[in-house]
mmCIF file of C-alpha atoms in Angstrom:
data_model
loop_
_atom_site.group_PDB
_atom_site.id
_atom_site.type_symbol
_atom_site.label_atom_id
_atom_site.label_comp_id
_atom_site.label_asym_id
_atom_site.label_seq_id
_atom_site.Cartn_x
_atom_site.Cartn_y
_atom_site.Cartn_z
ATOM 1 C CA UNK A 1 321.239 14.410 33.094
ATOM 2 C CA UNK A 2 317.463 14.949 33.136
ATOM 3 C CA UNK A 3 315.257 16.034 36.041
ATOM 4 C CA UNK A 4 311.826 14.672 36.815
ATOM 5 C CA UNK A 5 309.649 15.476 39.891
ATOM 6 C CA UNK A 6 312.557 17.133 41.584
ATOM 7 C CA UNK A 7 314.862 14.177 41.136
ATOM 8 C CA UNK A 8 317.857 14.040 38.827
ATOM 9 C CA UNK A 9 318.234 10.983 36.649
ATOM 10 C CA UNK A 10 321.382 10.250 34.698
ATOM 11 C CA UNK A 11 321.079 9.101 31.114
ATOM 12 C CA UNK A 12 324.112 7.596 29.328
ATOM 13 C CA UNK A 13 325.054 9.211 26.024
ATOM 14 C CA UNK A 14 326.571 5.847 25.011
ATOM 15 C CA UNK A 15 323.979 3.256 23.905
ATOM 16 C CA UNK A 16 324.244 -0.482 24.741
ATOM 17 C CA UNK A 17 324.838 -1.161 21.033
ATOM 18 C CA UNK A 18 327.699 1.331 21.044
ATOM 19 C CA UNK A 19 329.244 -0.273 24.127
ATOM 20 C CA UNK A 20 328.946 -3.716 22.549
ATOM 21 C CA UNK A 21 330.806 -2.390 19.504
ATOM 22 C CA UNK A 22 333.847 -1.628 21.727
ATOM 23 C CA UNK A 23 333.571 -4.885 23.624
ATOM 24 C CA UNK A 24 333.750 -6.749 20.288
ATOM 25 C CA UNK A 25 336.723 -4.744 19.172
ATOM 26 C CA UNK A 26 338.704 -5.315 22.411
ATOM 27 C CA UNK A 27 337.819 -8.709 23.776
ATOM 28 C CA UNK A 28 338.563 -9.250 27.483
ATOM 29 C CA UNK A 29 338.781 -5.547 28.301
ATOM 30 C CA UNK A 30 336.574 -4.301 31.109
ATOM 31 C CA UNK A 31 335.211 -1.247 29.248
ATOM 32 C CA UNK A 32 332.200 0.674 30.506
ATOM 33 C CA UNK A 33 330.178 3.503 29.001
ATOM 34 C CA UNK A 34 332.135 6.119 30.868
ATOM 35 C CA UNK A 35 335.378 4.744 29.416
ATOM 36 C CA UNK A 36 333.954 5.016 25.921
ATOM 37 C CA UNK A 37 332.714 8.578 26.546
ATOM 38 C CA UNK A 38 336.216 9.693 27.583
ATOM 39 C CA UNK A 39 337.728 7.799 24.699
ATOM 40 C CA UNK A 40 335.618 9.883 22.335
ATOM 41 C CA UNK A 41 336.601 13.102 24.185
ATOM 42 C CA UNK A 42 340.265 12.228 23.994
ATOM 43 C CA UNK A 43 339.999 11.245 20.287
ATOM 44 C CA UNK A 44 338.360 14.512 19.366
ATOM 45 C CA UNK A 45 341.451 16.343 20.700
ATOM 46 C CA UNK A 46 343.837 14.295 18.631
ATOM 47 C CA UNK A 47 345.604 16.408 15.907
ATOM 48 C CA UNK A 48 345.846 13.274 13.790
ATOM 49 C CA UNK A 49 342.126 12.758 14.045
ATOM 50 C CA UNK A 50 341.226 16.390 13.288
ATOM 51 C CA UNK A 51 343.512 16.355 10.259
ATOM 52 C CA UNK A 52 342.317 13.003 8.882
ATOM 53 C CA UNK A 53 338.628 13.826 9.244
ATOM 54 C CA UNK A 54 338.749 17.561 8.534
ATOM 55 C CA UNK A 55 336.430 17.363 5.529
ATOM 56 C CA UNK A 56 333.867 15.226 7.323
ATOM 57 C CA UNK A 57 333.885 17.384 10.455
ATOM 58 C CA UNK A 58 332.963 20.450 8.400
ATOM 59 C CA UNK A 59 329.823 18.739 6.966
ATOM 60 C CA UNK A 60 328.549 16.137 9.405
ATOM 61 C CA UNK A 61 328.613 14.658 12.867
ATOM 62 C CA UNK A 62 332.055 13.314 13.952
ATOM 63 C CA UNK A 63 332.885 9.783 12.926
ATOM 64 C CA UNK A 64 334.317 7.741 15.811
ATOM 65 C CA UNK A 65 336.767 5.091 14.581
ATOM 66 C CA UNK A 66 338.210 2.216 16.560
ATOM 67 C CA UNK A 67 341.927 2.377 17.223
ATOM 68 C CA UNK A 68 343.948 -0.768 16.518
ATOM 69 C CA UNK A 69 344.953 -1.729 20.006
ATOM 70 C CA UNK A 70 343.297 -1.832 23.419
ATOM 71 C CA UNK A 71 346.345 -0.017 24.802
ATOM 72 C CA UNK A 72 345.648 2.889 22.541
ATOM 73 C CA UNK A 73 341.994 2.812 23.438
ATOM 74 C CA UNK A 74 342.904 3.158 27.138
ATOM 75 C CA UNK A 75 345.443 5.935 26.308
ATOM 76 C CA UNK A 76 342.779 7.980 24.593
ATOM 77 C CA UNK A 77 340.209 7.219 27.296
ATOM 78 C CA UNK A 78 342.575 8.257 30.123
ATOM 79 C CA UNK A 79 343.545 11.423 28.235
ATOM 80 C CA UNK A 80 339.906 12.234 27.741
ATOM 81 C CA UNK A 81 339.302 11.913 31.504
ATOM 82 C CA UNK A 82 342.192 14.258 32.275
ATOM 83 C CA UNK A 83 341.122 16.717 29.610
ATOM 84 C CA UNK A 84 337.526 16.813 30.874
ATOM 85 C CA UNK A 85 338.776 17.385 34.416
ATOM 86 C CA UNK A 86 340.707 20.471 33.327
ATOM 87 C CA UNK A 87 337.925 21.761 31.072
ATOM 88 C CA UNK A 88 335.147 21.324 33.553
ATOM 89 C CA UNK A 89 337.054 22.813 36.478
ATOM 90 C CA UNK A 90 338.611 25.779 34.683
ATOM 91 C CA UNK A 91 337.202 28.219 37.214
ATOM 92 C CA UNK A 92 338.903 26.581 40.210
ATOM 93 C CA UNK A 93 342.306 25.514 38.862
ATOM 94 C CA UNK A 94 345.439 27.239 40.058
ATOM 95 C CA UNK A 95 345.946 30.576 38.317
ATOM 96 C CA UNK A 96 349.126 30.689 36.215
ATOM 97 C CA UNK A 97 351.742 32.893 37.984
ATOM 98 C CA UNK A 98 352.020 35.812 35.551
ATOM 99 C CA UNK A 99 353.945 38.971 36.161
ATOM 100 C CA UNK A 100 351.370 41.619 37.042
ATOM 101 C CA UNK A 101 352.542 45.230 36.829
ATOM 102 C CA UNK A 102 350.436 48.016 38.313
ATOM 103 C CA UNK A 103 350.544 51.731 38.630
ATOM 104 C CA UNK A 104 350.579 51.990 42.455
ATOM 105 C CA UNK A 105 348.691 49.962 45.066
ATOM 106 C CA UNK A 106 345.519 48.198 43.859
ATOM 107 C CA UNK A 107 342.043 48.308 45.302
ATOM 108 C CA UNK A 108 339.092 46.164 44.203
ATOM 109 C CA UNK A 109 337.922 48.937 41.897
ATOM 110 C CA UNK A 110 341.243 48.847 40.047
ATOM 111 C CA UNK A 111 340.449 45.399 38.638
ATOM 112 C CA UNK A 112 337.579 46.759 36.531
ATOM 113 C CA UNK A 113 338.055 45.699 32.904
ATOM 114 C CA UNK A 114 336.742 47.462 29.895
ATOM 115 C CA UNK A 115 338.627 45.707 27.100
ATOM 116 C CA UNK A 116 341.858 43.788 27.331
ATOM 117 C CA UNK A 117 344.295 44.334 24.479
ATOM 118 C CA UNK A 118 347.766 43.396 23.432
ATOM 119 C CA UNK A 119 350.486 45.850 24.430
ATOM 120 C CA UNK A 120 352.210 45.388 21.043
ATOM 121 C CA UNK A 121 350.999 43.979 17.723
ATOM 122 C CA UNK A 122 352.421 40.554 17.116
ATOM 123 C CA UNK A 123 353.461 40.089 20.730
ATOM 124 C CA UNK A 124 351.163 37.856 22.748
ATOM 125 C CA UNK A 125 353.357 37.738 25.842
ATOM 126 C CA UNK A 126 351.956 40.995 27.233
ATOM 127 C CA UNK A 127 348.366 42.129 27.625
ATOM 128 C CA UNK A 128 347.102 45.513 28.877
ATOM 129 C CA UNK A 129 344.336 44.526 31.304
ATOM 130 C CA UNK A 130 343.184 48.072 31.952
ATOM 131 C CA UNK A 131 344.766 51.501 32.415
ATOM 132 C CA UNK A 132 346.394 50.474 35.702
ATOM 133 C CA UNK A 133 347.228 46.780 35.225
ATOM 134 C CA UNK A 134 349.485 45.078 32.649
ATOM 135 C CA UNK A 135 350.028 41.359 32.632
ATOM 136 C CA UNK A 136 353.362 40.027 31.318
ATOM 137 C CA UNK A 137 355.253 36.731 30.679
ATOM 138 C CA UNK A 138 352.244 34.988 29.100
ATOM 139 C CA UNK A 139 353.666 31.688 27.744
ATOM 140 C CA UNK A 140 353.334 31.666 23.945
ATOM 141 C CA UNK A 141 352.364 27.939 24.131
ATOM 142 C CA UNK A 142 349.178 28.919 26.005
ATOM 143 C CA UNK A 143 347.751 30.318 22.762
ATOM 144 C CA UNK A 144 347.969 26.917 21.111
ATOM 145 C CA UNK A 145 344.819 25.609 22.743
ATOM 146 C CA UNK A 146 342.091 26.411 20.219
ATOM 147 C CA UNK A 147 338.330 26.199 20.802
ATOM 148 C CA UNK A 148 336.028 26.670 17.833
ATOM 149 C CA UNK A 149 338.742 28.164 15.702
ATOM 150 C CA UNK A 150 340.067 30.584 18.292
ATOM 151 C CA UNK A 151 342.531 30.333 21.147
ATOM 152 C CA UNK A 152 340.811 29.851 24.528
ATOM 153 C CA UNK A 153 342.630 32.958 25.740
ATOM 154 C CA UNK A 154 341.224 35.007 22.894
ATOM 155 C CA UNK A 155 337.746 33.981 24.012
ATOM 156 C CA UNK A 156 338.524 35.192 27.522
ATOM 157 C CA UNK A 157 339.747 38.556 26.189
ATOM 158 C CA UNK A 158 336.683 38.871 23.990
ATOM 159 C CA UNK A 159 334.111 37.975 26.655
ATOM 160 C CA UNK A 160 335.664 39.521 29.820
ATOM 161 C CA UNK A 161 334.912 43.170 29.002
ATOM 162 C CA UNK A 162 332.217 45.824 28.870
ATOM 163 C CA UNK A 163 330.284 45.880 25.637
ATOM 164 C CA UNK A 164 327.027 47.479 24.526
ATOM 165 C CA UNK A 165 324.962 45.774 21.865
ATOM 166 C CA UNK A 166 324.350 48.338 19.130
ATOM 167 C CA UNK A 167 320.863 47.061 18.256
ATOM 168 C CA UNK A 168 319.388 46.373 21.679
ATOM 169 C CA UNK A 169 321.457 48.700 23.828
ATOM 170 C CA UNK A 170 321.975 45.875 26.356
ATOM 171 C CA UNK A 171 325.246 46.204 28.231
ATOM 172 C CA UNK A 172 327.270 43.010 28.671
ATOM 173 C CA UNK A 173 329.406 43.855 31.725
ATOM 174 C CA UNK A 174 331.870 41.161 32.869
ATOM 175 C CA UNK A 175 332.536 43.268 36.056
ATOM 176 C CA UNK A 176 328.929 42.914 37.157
ATOM 177 C CA UNK A 177 329.157 39.166 36.813
ATOM 178 C CA UNK A 178 332.493 39.170 38.691
ATOM 179 C CA UNK A 179 331.138 41.179 41.639
ATOM 180 C CA UNK A 180 327.478 40.147 41.861
ATOM 181 C CA UNK A 181 327.737 36.466 40.897
ATOM 182 C CA UNK A 182 331.273 35.422 41.700
ATOM 183 C CA UNK A 183 331.854 37.821 44.566
ATOM 184 C CA UNK A 184 335.318 38.587 43.293
ATOM 185 C CA UNK A 185 336.219 41.778 41.408
ATOM 186 C CA UNK A 186 339.495 40.141 40.326
ATOM 187 C CA UNK A 187 337.533 37.337 38.509
ATOM 188 C CA UNK A 188 338.301 38.515 34.886
ATOM 189 C CA UNK A 189 342.060 38.683 35.586
ATOM 190 C CA UNK A 190 342.125 35.418 37.516
ATOM 191 C CA UNK A 191 340.088 33.706 34.842
ATOM 192 C CA UNK A 192 342.680 34.731 32.263
ATOM 193 C CA UNK A 193 345.388 33.191 34.502
ATOM 194 C CA UNK A 194 343.353 30.026 35.055
ATOM 195 C CA UNK A 195 342.745 29.547 31.353
ATOM 196 C CA UNK A 196 346.508 29.803 30.791
ATOM 197 C CA UNK A 197 346.865 26.884 33.200
ATOM 198 C CA UNK A 198 344.163 24.898 31.433
ATOM 199 C CA UNK A 199 345.632 25.676 27.999
ATOM 200 C CA UNK A 200 349.101 24.520 28.913
ATOM 201 C CA UNK A 201 347.878 21.345 30.588
ATOM 202 C CA UNK A 202 345.602 20.644 27.660
ATOM 203 C CA UNK A 203 348.398 20.880 25.164
ATOM 204 C CA UNK A 204 350.607 18.758 27.329
ATOM 205 C CA UNK A 205 348.062 15.994 27.233
ATOM 206 C CA UNK A 206 347.333 16.404 23.548
ATOM 207 C CA UNK A 207 350.999 16.204 22.610
ATOM 208 C CA UNK A 208 351.237 12.931 24.560
ATOM 209 C CA UNK A 209 348.387 11.235 22.692
ATOM 210 C CA UNK A 210 349.391 8.169 20.672
ATOM 211 C CA UNK A 211 349.550 8.283 16.904
ATOM 212 C CA UNK A 212 346.140 7.566 15.466
ATOM 213 C CA UNK A 213 346.150 4.032 13.978
ATOM 214 C CA UNK A 214 342.731 2.997 12.865
ATOM 215 C CA UNK A 215 341.452 -0.589 13.042
ATOM 216 C CA UNK A 216 340.428 -1.970 9.639
#
């Protein structure tokens, strides 16, 4: 989307030539640019695709092959839509119902996070949120959703914290964002729970993707 003179204008990422390529591959199918966009998004989550094109993905832009059948095209496209919905709305999805143990009653101030850590090495089912809160019964499958080489939950633990940059002295305080921007001191904890939901739903969709069969 671009903005000109105060008005937003949508620009398709899929060219007319690109769309024609898919029309030629699947005659008679009513495919639009949005369908192709989500096909690509679904394809990029396919374990078969990531394995087959691993060498290429480390060196160049992703290659987008055509699958053999229109049915598989629509399966990947629909999966891409569902995945995008979870990934775009991660801040508003239902938090996963973890077991939250606390030392006494909790006030807003008790949700302040400095650095989340695992309660025990090698056990990812329990995380110490802070000195007063421990979160338990984290599904091990939730750690399977990987973004840029790291589990999405690991990214949450890394970013939702207090950290001072050694060189600049700038303090990155997730609590300030939670309170001042989100208006919710529980935001870091709830984000962890929401990303569990997103991770589990993502892996459910990914595991249901069809086997990658490329058109010659």
